[in-house]
XYZ file of C-alpha atoms in Angstrom:
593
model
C 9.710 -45.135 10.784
C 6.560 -47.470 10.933
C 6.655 -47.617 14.723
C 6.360 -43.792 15.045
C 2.847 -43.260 15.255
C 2.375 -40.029 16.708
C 4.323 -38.495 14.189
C 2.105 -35.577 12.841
C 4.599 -33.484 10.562
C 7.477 -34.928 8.488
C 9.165 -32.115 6.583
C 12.468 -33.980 3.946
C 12.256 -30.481 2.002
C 15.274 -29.482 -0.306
C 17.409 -32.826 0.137
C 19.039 -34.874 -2.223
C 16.882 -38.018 -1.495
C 16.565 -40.414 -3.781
C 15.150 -43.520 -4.340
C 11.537 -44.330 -3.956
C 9.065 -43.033 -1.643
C 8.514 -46.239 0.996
C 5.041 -47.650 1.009
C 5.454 -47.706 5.267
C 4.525 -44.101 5.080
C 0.915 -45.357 5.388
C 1.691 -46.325 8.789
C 2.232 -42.812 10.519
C -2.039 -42.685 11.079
C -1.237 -39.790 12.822
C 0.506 -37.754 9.892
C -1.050 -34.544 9.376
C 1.804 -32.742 6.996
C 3.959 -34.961 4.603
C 6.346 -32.593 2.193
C 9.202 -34.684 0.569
C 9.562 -31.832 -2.485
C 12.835 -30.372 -4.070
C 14.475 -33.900 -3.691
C 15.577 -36.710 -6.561
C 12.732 -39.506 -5.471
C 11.541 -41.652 -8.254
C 9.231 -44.487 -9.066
C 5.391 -44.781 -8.321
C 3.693 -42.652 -5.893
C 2.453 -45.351 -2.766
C -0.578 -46.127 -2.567
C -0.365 -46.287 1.327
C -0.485 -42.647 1.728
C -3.892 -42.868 0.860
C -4.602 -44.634 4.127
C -3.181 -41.816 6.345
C -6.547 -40.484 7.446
C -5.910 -36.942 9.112
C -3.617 -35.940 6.189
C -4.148 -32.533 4.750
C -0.928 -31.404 3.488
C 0.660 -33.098 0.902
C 3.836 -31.969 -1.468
C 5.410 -34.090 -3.368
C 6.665 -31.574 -6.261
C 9.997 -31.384 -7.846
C 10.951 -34.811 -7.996
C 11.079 -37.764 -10.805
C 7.735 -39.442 -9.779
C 6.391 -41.547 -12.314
C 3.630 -43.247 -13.040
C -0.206 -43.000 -12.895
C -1.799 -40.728 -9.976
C -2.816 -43.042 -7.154
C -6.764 -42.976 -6.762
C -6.208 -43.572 -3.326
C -4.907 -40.124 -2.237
C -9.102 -39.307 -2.355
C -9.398 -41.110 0.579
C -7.885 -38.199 2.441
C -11.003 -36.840 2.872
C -9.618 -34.067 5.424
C -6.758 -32.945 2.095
C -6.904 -29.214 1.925
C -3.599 -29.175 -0.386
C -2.166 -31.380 -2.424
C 0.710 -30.708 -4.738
C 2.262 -33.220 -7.179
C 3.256 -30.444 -9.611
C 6.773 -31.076 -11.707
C 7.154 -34.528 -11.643
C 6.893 -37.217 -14.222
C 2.526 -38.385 -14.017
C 0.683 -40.060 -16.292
C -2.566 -41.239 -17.063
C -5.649 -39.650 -16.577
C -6.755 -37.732 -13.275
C -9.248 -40.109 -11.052
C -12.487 -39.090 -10.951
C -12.624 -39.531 -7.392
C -10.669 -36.696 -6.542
C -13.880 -35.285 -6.668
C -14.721 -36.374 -3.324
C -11.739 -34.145 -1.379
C -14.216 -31.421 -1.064
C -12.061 -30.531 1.858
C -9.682 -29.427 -0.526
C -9.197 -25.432 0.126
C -5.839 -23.856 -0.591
C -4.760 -25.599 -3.793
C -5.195 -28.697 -6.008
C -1.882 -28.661 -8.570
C -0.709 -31.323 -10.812
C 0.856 -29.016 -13.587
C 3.977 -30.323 -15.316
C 3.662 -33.659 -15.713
C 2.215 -36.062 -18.547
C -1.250 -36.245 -17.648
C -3.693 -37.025 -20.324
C -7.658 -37.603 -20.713
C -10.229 -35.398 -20.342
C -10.590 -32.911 -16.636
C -13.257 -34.954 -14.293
C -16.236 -33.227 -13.918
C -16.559 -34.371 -10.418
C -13.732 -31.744 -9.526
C -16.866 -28.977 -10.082
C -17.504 -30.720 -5.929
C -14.389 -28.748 -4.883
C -16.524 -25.468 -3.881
C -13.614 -24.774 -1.291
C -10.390 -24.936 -3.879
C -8.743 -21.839 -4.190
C -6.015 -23.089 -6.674
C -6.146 -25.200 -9.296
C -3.259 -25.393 -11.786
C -3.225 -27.910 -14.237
C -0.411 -26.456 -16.672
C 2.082 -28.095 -18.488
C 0.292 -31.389 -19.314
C -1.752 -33.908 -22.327
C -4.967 -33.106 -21.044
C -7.913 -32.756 -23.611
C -11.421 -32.620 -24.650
C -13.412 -29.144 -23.241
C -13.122 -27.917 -19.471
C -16.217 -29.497 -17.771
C -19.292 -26.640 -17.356
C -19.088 -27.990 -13.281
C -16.162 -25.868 -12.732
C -19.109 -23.124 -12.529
C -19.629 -24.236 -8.728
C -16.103 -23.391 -7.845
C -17.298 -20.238 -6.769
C -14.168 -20.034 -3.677
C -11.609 -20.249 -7.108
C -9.404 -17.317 -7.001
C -6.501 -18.500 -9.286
C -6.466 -20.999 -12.069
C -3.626 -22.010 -15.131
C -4.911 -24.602 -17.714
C -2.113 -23.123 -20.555
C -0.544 -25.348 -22.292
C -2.516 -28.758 -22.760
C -5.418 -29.482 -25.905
C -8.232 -28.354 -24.469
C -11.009 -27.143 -26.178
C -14.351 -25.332 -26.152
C -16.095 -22.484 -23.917
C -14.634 -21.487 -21.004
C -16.256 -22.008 -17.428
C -18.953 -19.112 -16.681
C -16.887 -18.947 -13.280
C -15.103 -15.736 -12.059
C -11.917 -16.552 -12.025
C -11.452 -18.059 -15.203
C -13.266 -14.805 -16.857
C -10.539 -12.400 -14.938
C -8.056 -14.829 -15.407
C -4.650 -13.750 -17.676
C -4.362 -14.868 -20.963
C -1.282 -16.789 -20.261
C -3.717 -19.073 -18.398
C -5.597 -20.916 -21.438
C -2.149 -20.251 -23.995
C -1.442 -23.352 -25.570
C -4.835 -24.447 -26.239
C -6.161 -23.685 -29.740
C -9.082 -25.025 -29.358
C -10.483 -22.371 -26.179
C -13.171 -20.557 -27.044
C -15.408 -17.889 -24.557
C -15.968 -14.315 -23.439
C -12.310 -13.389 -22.623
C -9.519 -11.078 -23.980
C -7.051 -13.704 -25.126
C -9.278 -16.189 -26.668
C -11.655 -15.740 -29.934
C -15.749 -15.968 -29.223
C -17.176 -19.465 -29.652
C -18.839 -19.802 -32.732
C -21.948 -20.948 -31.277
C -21.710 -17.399 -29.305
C -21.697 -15.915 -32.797
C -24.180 -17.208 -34.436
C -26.396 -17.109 -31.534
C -25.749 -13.451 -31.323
C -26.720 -13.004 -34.922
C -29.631 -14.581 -34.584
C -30.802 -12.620 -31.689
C -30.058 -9.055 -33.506
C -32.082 -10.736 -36.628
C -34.890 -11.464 -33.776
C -34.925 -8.188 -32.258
C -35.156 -6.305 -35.376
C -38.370 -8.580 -36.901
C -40.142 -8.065 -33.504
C -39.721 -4.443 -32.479
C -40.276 -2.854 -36.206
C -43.916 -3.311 -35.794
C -43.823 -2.441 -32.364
C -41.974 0.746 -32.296
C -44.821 3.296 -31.815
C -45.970 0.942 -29.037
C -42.050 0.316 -27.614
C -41.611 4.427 -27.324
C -44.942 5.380 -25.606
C -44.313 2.034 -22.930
C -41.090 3.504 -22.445
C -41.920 6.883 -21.384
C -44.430 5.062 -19.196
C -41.888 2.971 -17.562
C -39.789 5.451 -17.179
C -42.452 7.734 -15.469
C -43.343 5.310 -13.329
C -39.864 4.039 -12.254
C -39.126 7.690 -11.637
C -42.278 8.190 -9.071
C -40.944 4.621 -7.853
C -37.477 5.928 -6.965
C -38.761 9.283 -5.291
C -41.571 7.725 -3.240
C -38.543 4.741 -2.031
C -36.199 7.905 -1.105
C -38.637 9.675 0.964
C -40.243 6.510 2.808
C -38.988 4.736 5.818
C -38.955 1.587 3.005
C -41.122 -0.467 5.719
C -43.232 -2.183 2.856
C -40.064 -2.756 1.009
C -38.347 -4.143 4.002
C -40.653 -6.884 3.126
C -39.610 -7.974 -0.205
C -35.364 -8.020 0.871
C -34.600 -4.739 -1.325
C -33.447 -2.513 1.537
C -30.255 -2.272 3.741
C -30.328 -2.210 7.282
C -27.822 0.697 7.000
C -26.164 2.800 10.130
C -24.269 5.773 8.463
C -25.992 6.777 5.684
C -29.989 7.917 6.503
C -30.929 4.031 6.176
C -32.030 4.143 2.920
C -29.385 2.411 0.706
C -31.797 0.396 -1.457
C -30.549 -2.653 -3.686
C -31.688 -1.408 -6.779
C -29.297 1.498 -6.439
C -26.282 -0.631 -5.752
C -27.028 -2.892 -8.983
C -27.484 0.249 -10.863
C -24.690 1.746 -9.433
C -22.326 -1.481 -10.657
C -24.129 -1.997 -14.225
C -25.473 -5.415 -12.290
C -22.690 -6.134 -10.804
C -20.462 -5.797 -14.470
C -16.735 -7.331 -13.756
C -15.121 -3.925 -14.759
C -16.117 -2.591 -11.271
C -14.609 -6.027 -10.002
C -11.624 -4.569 -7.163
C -11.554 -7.898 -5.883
C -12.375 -11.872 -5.753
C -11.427 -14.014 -2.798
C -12.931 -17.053 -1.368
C -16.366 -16.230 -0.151
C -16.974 -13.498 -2.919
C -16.247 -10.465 -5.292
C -15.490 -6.797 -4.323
C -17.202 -4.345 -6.699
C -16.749 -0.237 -6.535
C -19.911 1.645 -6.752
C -20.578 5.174 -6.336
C -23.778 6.081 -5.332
C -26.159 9.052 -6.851
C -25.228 11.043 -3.865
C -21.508 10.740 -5.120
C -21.048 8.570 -2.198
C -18.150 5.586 -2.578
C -18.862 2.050 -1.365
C -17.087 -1.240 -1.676
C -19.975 -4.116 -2.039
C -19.355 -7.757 -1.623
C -20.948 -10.377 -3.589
C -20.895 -13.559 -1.409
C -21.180 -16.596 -3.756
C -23.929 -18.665 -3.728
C -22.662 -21.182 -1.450
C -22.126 -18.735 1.431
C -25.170 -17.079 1.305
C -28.070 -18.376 3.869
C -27.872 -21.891 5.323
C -30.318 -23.237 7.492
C -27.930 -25.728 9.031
C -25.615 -24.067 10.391
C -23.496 -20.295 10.655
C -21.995 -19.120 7.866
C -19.917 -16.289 6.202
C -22.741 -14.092 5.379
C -24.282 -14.475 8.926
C -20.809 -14.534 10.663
C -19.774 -11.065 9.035
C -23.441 -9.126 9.607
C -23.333 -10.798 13.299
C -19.771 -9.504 14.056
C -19.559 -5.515 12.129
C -23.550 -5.034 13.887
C -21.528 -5.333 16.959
C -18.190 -3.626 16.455
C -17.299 0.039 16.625
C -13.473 0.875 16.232
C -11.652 2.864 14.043
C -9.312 0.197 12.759
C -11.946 -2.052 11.814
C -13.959 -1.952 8.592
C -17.196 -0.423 8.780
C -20.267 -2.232 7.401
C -22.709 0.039 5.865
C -25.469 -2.179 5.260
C -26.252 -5.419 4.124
C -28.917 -7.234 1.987
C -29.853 -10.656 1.379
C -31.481 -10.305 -1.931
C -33.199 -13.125 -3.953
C -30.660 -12.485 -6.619
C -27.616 -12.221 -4.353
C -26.682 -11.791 -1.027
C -24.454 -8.590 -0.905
C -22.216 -6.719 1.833
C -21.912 -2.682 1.652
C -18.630 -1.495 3.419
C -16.565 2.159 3.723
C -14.528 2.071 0.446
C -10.829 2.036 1.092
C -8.856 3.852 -1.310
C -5.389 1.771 -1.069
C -6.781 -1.862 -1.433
C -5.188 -4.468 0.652
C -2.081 -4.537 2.413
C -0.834 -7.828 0.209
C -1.464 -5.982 -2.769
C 0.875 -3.024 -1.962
C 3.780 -5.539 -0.583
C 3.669 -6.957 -3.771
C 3.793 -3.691 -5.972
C 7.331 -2.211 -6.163
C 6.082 1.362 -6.231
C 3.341 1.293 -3.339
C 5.824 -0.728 -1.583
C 8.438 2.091 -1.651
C 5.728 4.431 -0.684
C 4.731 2.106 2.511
C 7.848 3.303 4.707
C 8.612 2.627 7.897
C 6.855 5.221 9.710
C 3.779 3.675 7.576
C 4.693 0.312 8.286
C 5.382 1.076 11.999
C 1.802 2.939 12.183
C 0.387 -0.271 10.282
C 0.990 -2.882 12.773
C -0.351 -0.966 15.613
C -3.356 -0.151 14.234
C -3.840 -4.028 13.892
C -2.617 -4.721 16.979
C -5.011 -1.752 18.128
C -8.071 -3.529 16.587
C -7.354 -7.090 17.632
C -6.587 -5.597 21.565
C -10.383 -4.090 20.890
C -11.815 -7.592 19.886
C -9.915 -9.815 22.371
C -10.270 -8.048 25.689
C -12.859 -5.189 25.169
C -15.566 -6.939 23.410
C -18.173 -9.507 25.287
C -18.059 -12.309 24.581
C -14.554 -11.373 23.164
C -14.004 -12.164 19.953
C -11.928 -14.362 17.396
C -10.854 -12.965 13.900
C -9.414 -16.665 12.691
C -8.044 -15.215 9.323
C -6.017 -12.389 10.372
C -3.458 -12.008 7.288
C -2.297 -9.141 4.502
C -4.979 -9.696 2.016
C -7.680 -8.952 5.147
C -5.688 -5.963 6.163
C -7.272 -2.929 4.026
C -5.365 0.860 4.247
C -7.243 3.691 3.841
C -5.990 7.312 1.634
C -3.435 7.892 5.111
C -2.630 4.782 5.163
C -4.466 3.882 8.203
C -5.065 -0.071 8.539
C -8.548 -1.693 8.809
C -9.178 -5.268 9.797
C -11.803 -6.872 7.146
C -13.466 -9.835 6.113
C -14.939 -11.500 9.736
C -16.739 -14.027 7.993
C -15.002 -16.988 9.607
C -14.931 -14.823 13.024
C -16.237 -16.394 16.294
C -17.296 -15.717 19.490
C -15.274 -16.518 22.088
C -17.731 -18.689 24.636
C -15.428 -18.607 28.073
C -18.039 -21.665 29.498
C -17.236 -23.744 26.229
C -14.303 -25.812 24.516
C -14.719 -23.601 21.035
C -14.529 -26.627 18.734
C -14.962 -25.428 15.197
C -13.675 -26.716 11.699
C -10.068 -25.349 10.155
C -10.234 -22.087 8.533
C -8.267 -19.224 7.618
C -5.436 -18.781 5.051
C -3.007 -20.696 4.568
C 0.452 -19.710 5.775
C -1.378 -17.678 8.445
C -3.032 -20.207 10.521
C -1.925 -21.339 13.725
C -0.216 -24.639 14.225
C -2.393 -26.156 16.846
C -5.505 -25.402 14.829
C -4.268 -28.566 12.538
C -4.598 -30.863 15.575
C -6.949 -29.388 18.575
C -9.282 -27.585 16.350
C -10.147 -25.056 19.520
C -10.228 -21.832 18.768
C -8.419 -19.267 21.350
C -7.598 -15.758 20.843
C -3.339 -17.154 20.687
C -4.666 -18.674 17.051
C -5.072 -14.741 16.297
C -1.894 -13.868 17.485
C 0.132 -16.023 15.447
C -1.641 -14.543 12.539
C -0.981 -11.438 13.476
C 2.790 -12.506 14.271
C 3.161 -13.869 10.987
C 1.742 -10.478 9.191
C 3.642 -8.607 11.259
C 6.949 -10.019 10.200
C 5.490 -9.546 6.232
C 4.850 -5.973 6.526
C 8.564 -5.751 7.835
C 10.324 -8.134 5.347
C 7.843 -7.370 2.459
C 7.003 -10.620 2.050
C 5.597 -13.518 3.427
C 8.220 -15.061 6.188
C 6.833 -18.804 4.867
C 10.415 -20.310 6.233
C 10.860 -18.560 9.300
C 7.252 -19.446 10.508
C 8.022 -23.146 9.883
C 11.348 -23.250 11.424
C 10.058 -21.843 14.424
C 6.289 -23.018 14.658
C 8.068 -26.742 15.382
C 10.346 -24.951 17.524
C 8.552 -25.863 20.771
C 5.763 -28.703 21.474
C 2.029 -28.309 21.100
C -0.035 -28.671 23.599
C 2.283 -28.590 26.959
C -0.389 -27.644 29.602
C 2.153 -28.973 32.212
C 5.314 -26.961 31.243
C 6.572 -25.049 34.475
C 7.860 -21.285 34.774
C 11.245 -22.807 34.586
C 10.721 -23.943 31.230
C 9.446 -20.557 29.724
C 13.166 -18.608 29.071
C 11.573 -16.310 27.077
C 8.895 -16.126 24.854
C 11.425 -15.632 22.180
C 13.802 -19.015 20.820
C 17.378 -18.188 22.000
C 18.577 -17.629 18.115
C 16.166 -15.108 17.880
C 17.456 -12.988 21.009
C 20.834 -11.871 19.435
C 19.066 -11.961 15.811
C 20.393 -9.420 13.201
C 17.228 -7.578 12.477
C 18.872 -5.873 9.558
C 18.712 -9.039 7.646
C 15.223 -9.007 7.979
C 14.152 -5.584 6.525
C 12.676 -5.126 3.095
C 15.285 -4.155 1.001
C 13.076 -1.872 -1.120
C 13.390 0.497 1.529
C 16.176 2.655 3.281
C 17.998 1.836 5.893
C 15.857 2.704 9.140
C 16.971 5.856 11.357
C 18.281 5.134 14.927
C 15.197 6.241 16.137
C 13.219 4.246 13.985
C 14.988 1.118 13.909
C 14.223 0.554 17.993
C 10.716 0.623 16.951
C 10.939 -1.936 13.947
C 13.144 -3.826 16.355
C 10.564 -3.940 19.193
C 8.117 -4.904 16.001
C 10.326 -7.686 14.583
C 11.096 -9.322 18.300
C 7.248 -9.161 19.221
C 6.299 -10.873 16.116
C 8.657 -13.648 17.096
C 7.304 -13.887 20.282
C 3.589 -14.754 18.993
C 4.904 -17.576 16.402
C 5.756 -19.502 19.370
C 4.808 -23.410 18.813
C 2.944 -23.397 22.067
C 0.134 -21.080 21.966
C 0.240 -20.498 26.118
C 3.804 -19.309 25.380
C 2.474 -16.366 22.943
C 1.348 -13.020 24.342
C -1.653 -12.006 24.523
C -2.735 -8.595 22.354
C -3.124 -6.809 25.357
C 0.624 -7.676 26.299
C 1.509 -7.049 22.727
C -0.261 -3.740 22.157
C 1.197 -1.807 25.703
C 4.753 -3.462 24.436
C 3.989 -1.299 21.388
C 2.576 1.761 22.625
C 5.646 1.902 24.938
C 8.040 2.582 21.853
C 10.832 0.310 23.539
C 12.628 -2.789 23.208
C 10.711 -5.851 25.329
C 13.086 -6.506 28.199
C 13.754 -10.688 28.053
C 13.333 -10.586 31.763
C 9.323 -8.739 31.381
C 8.493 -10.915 28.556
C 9.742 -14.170 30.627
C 7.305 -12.987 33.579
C 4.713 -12.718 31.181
C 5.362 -16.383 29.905
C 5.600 -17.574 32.915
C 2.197 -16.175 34.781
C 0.699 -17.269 30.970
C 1.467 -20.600 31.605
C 0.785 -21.330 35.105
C -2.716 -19.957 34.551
C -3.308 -21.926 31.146
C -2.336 -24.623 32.962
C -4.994 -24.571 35.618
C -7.737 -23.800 32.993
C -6.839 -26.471 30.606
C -7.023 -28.804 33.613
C -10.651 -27.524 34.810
C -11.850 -28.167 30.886
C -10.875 -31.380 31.240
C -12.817 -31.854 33.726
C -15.765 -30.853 32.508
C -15.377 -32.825 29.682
């Protein structure tokens, strides 16, 4: 195992291994995925893994591990998750952990014996998504620096002795309160824990404050009030019936396209209380979702990037990205950007509010999910399709999505799908190699992404492949896409016609499709079924472990509007023309380069 150096994914899943984990893993410098979960492995975790520089996934959960966590797993710097959950740890968590700020879809050592006090260093982890820390001896109070996680969506501290305030950080405050049971000692602003006393007495103090200063002042207070509020009033008329060009100046006004061009900021923080949590719809990785309704009775969903998205001189980012790519883009399966500020306070993003929330949100709901038939399904993942056709082929420079998945998928009152969030999107430059960093969500990113990091529009349609197949089994299709994303080798610029069959792996060909249906759901009509069939064999097709091997959206999108099964034979000539010109361009980049 040692000599296999170009080894990039080892997958011992759901075995009965046991024994310990060999120390000669740190050989395989090429290992990019290493998950040995679900088996009976024991003793200390190596330190050798450590040494596996391009490793980014790493499970190791559900096994009888022992021992202290090795310090030298932070020297995978390019880690984005890492799961020892369920095992027997001890000792304290290093410090130095601190410096995988690569670290994006999850961080979770719950259920073992960990004790000590949570690093404050983890507070560098701005990308983490997930941290769960459950089920273990940890004590002393959750370090303030978890305020900078500002990309946390989900987070589970129950059960350990910690104590004090909870983190000022989003998604601890709309966190449930089975997150922080266990803990006697939590304190803070949230429904299952009591106030801190310091928040008490402080507030007692202020009331005791207010009340010495403002009874001598309360002739003055009223008549300053009814000047303010004169003068705010003028203020608010005079900013309705100006152009706003002097307070273009000062970042209070939207550049806005559909509604007069006058949606100022003041109005949105109004409209939200500043932004209060109970008009919170949303938090993801780059920001919050907030419903406001406007004084014109007008409904509009506003995102709140966090801090560390907003403006950076160095380079692109979300806020940029997303204003760069909706300026641009006019289709009716896409999202449509209002207007957008970038405040001193905040930078915030003003889209059409869509009644029915995400797509992922519905799947998951038993109810909406019955509602979501097939017809609605059907209609679903061609409006997708539909939009992604629009940004590959009809837009120039064309462009890339990169995060195509259920929770970016928004359906309006008709159920009508709009792609959202293009904050990681790209431009595809045709005279370029399209290096960029990984991004996306995990479970919906493209395999070669993890080794090539080049960006093609095939990354999109493996995303969309991998949705597709969600919306029809209503749920995520984790085991099917890595079964058949190692199906095929990366990379094969010099595979002939020949070697393309079919864009589709030969146990998929005669696959029973019925197995694959969500079960909430009736039993499709005749008529109906050759169209989820048609949707079920396409999304196949673009999961294919070679990306020149995947249609393109154009190829998927006529497939669709035809309402008929993809002949093997048409999808084979499609492969095969695919790879022959692939071939040639891959070559002529390399010779640039």
């Amino acid at each position: 195992m040692g000599g296999s150096l170009l080894l990039h994914m080892l997958d011992l899943s759901n075995n009965k291994l046991v024994g310990k984990i060999p120390n000669e893993l740190g050989n395989l410098k090429s290992l990019f995925n290493l998950t040995l979960s679900c088996n009976n492995l024991s003793g200390e975790i190596p330190p050798g893994i450590g040494m596996l520089p391009d490793l980014a996934y790493l499970d190791l959960a559900q096994n009888y591990l022992n021992g202290p966590i090795p310090v030298q797993l932070a020297y995978c710097l390019k880690m984005i998750y890492l799961n020892l959950s369920s095992n027997q740890l001890n000792g304290s968590i290093p410090h130095e952990y601190g410096d995988l700020v690569s670290l994006q879809v999850a961080l979770d050592l719950s259920r073992n014996t960990i004790s000590g006090e949570i690093p404050r260093q983890l507070g560098n982890l701005i990308k983490l998504e997930i941290l769960d820390l459950s089920n273990n001896e940890l004590t002393g109070p959750i370090p303030s620096t978890l305020d900078n996680l500002n990309s946390l969506r989900l987070v589970d501290v129950s059960h350990n002795d910690l104590e004090g305030p909870l983190p000022n950080n989003q998604a601890f405050l709309v966190a449930p309160a089975e997150a922080f049971q266990g803990n006697a000692g939590l304190c803070g602003n949230h429904s299952g824990l009591k106030l801190c006393p310091s928040s008490i007495e402080s507030q007692k103090e202020r009331r005791i404050s207010i009340l010495v200063i403002m009874m001598p002042l309360v002739g003055v207070s009223i008549i300053l009030s009814i000047i303010v509020i004169i003068l705010y009033t003028m203020k608010r008329g005079k900013t309705k019936m100006s152009e706003g060009s002097e307070d273009s100046h000062r970042g209070n006004l939207f550049a806005v396209w559909s509604y007069d061009g006058r949606l100022v900021y003041e109005d949105i923080k109004e409209a939200t209380d500043g932004f209060d949590h109970k008009y919170c719809i949303g938090v993801g990785g780059s920001g919050s979702v907030y419903r406001a309704e406007l004084s014109t009775g007008q409904v509009v969903a506003v995102k709140e990037l966090h801090t560390s998205h907003c403006f950076n001189l160095q380079s692109p980012n979300i806020f940029e990205n997303e204003v760069r790519a909706l300026t641009k883009i006019r289709h009716r399966n896409i999202v449509k950007l209002y207007g957008f500020c970038s405040h001193t306070e905040r930078s915030i993003l003003v889209y059409e509010y869509l009644e029915r929330g995400s797509l992922a949100k519905i799947l998951k709901d038993m109810e909406q999910a019955k509602d979501l038939d097939w017809a609605k399904r059907i209609n679903v993942v061609k409006g997708v399709a539909k939009a992604l056709y629009y940004l590959h082929h009809d837009c120039r420079p064309p462009v890339i999505h990169r995060d195509i998945s259920s929770n970016n998928i928004l359906l309006d009152r008709k159920y009508e799908a709009r792609v959202s969030d293009f904050g990681t999107a790209r431009l595809l430059k045709l005279d370029s190699s399209n290096w960029t960093g990984l991004a996306g969500t995990y479970g919906y990113i493209a395999p070669e992404l993890a080794y090539t990091m080049k960006v093609t529009d095939k990354c999109d349609v493996f995303s969309f492949g991998v949705t597709t197949l969600e919306i029809i089994m209503g749920r995520h299709p984790c085991e099917m896409t890595c079964s058949l994303s190692s199906s095929s080798p990366l990379g094969s610029s010099s595979t002939s016609a020949s070697a393309a069959s079919s864009l589709l792996p030969s146990h998929v060909q005669t696959l029973p499709f019925n197995n694959l249906l969500d079960e909430r759901l009736p039993v499709p009509t005749p008529e109906m079924a050759e169209e989820v069939a048609t949707i079920i064999k396409l999304g196949f097709a673009c999961l294919n472990a070679n990306p020149l091997l995947r249609p393109t959206m154009e190829q998927v999108y006529m497939e669709l509007l035809a309402r008929r099964l993809p002949s093997i034979e048409s999808l084979h000539e499609l492969a095969s023309g695919q790879v022959q010109n692939s071939g040639v361009q891959e070559q002529e980049d390399k010779t640039r380069q």
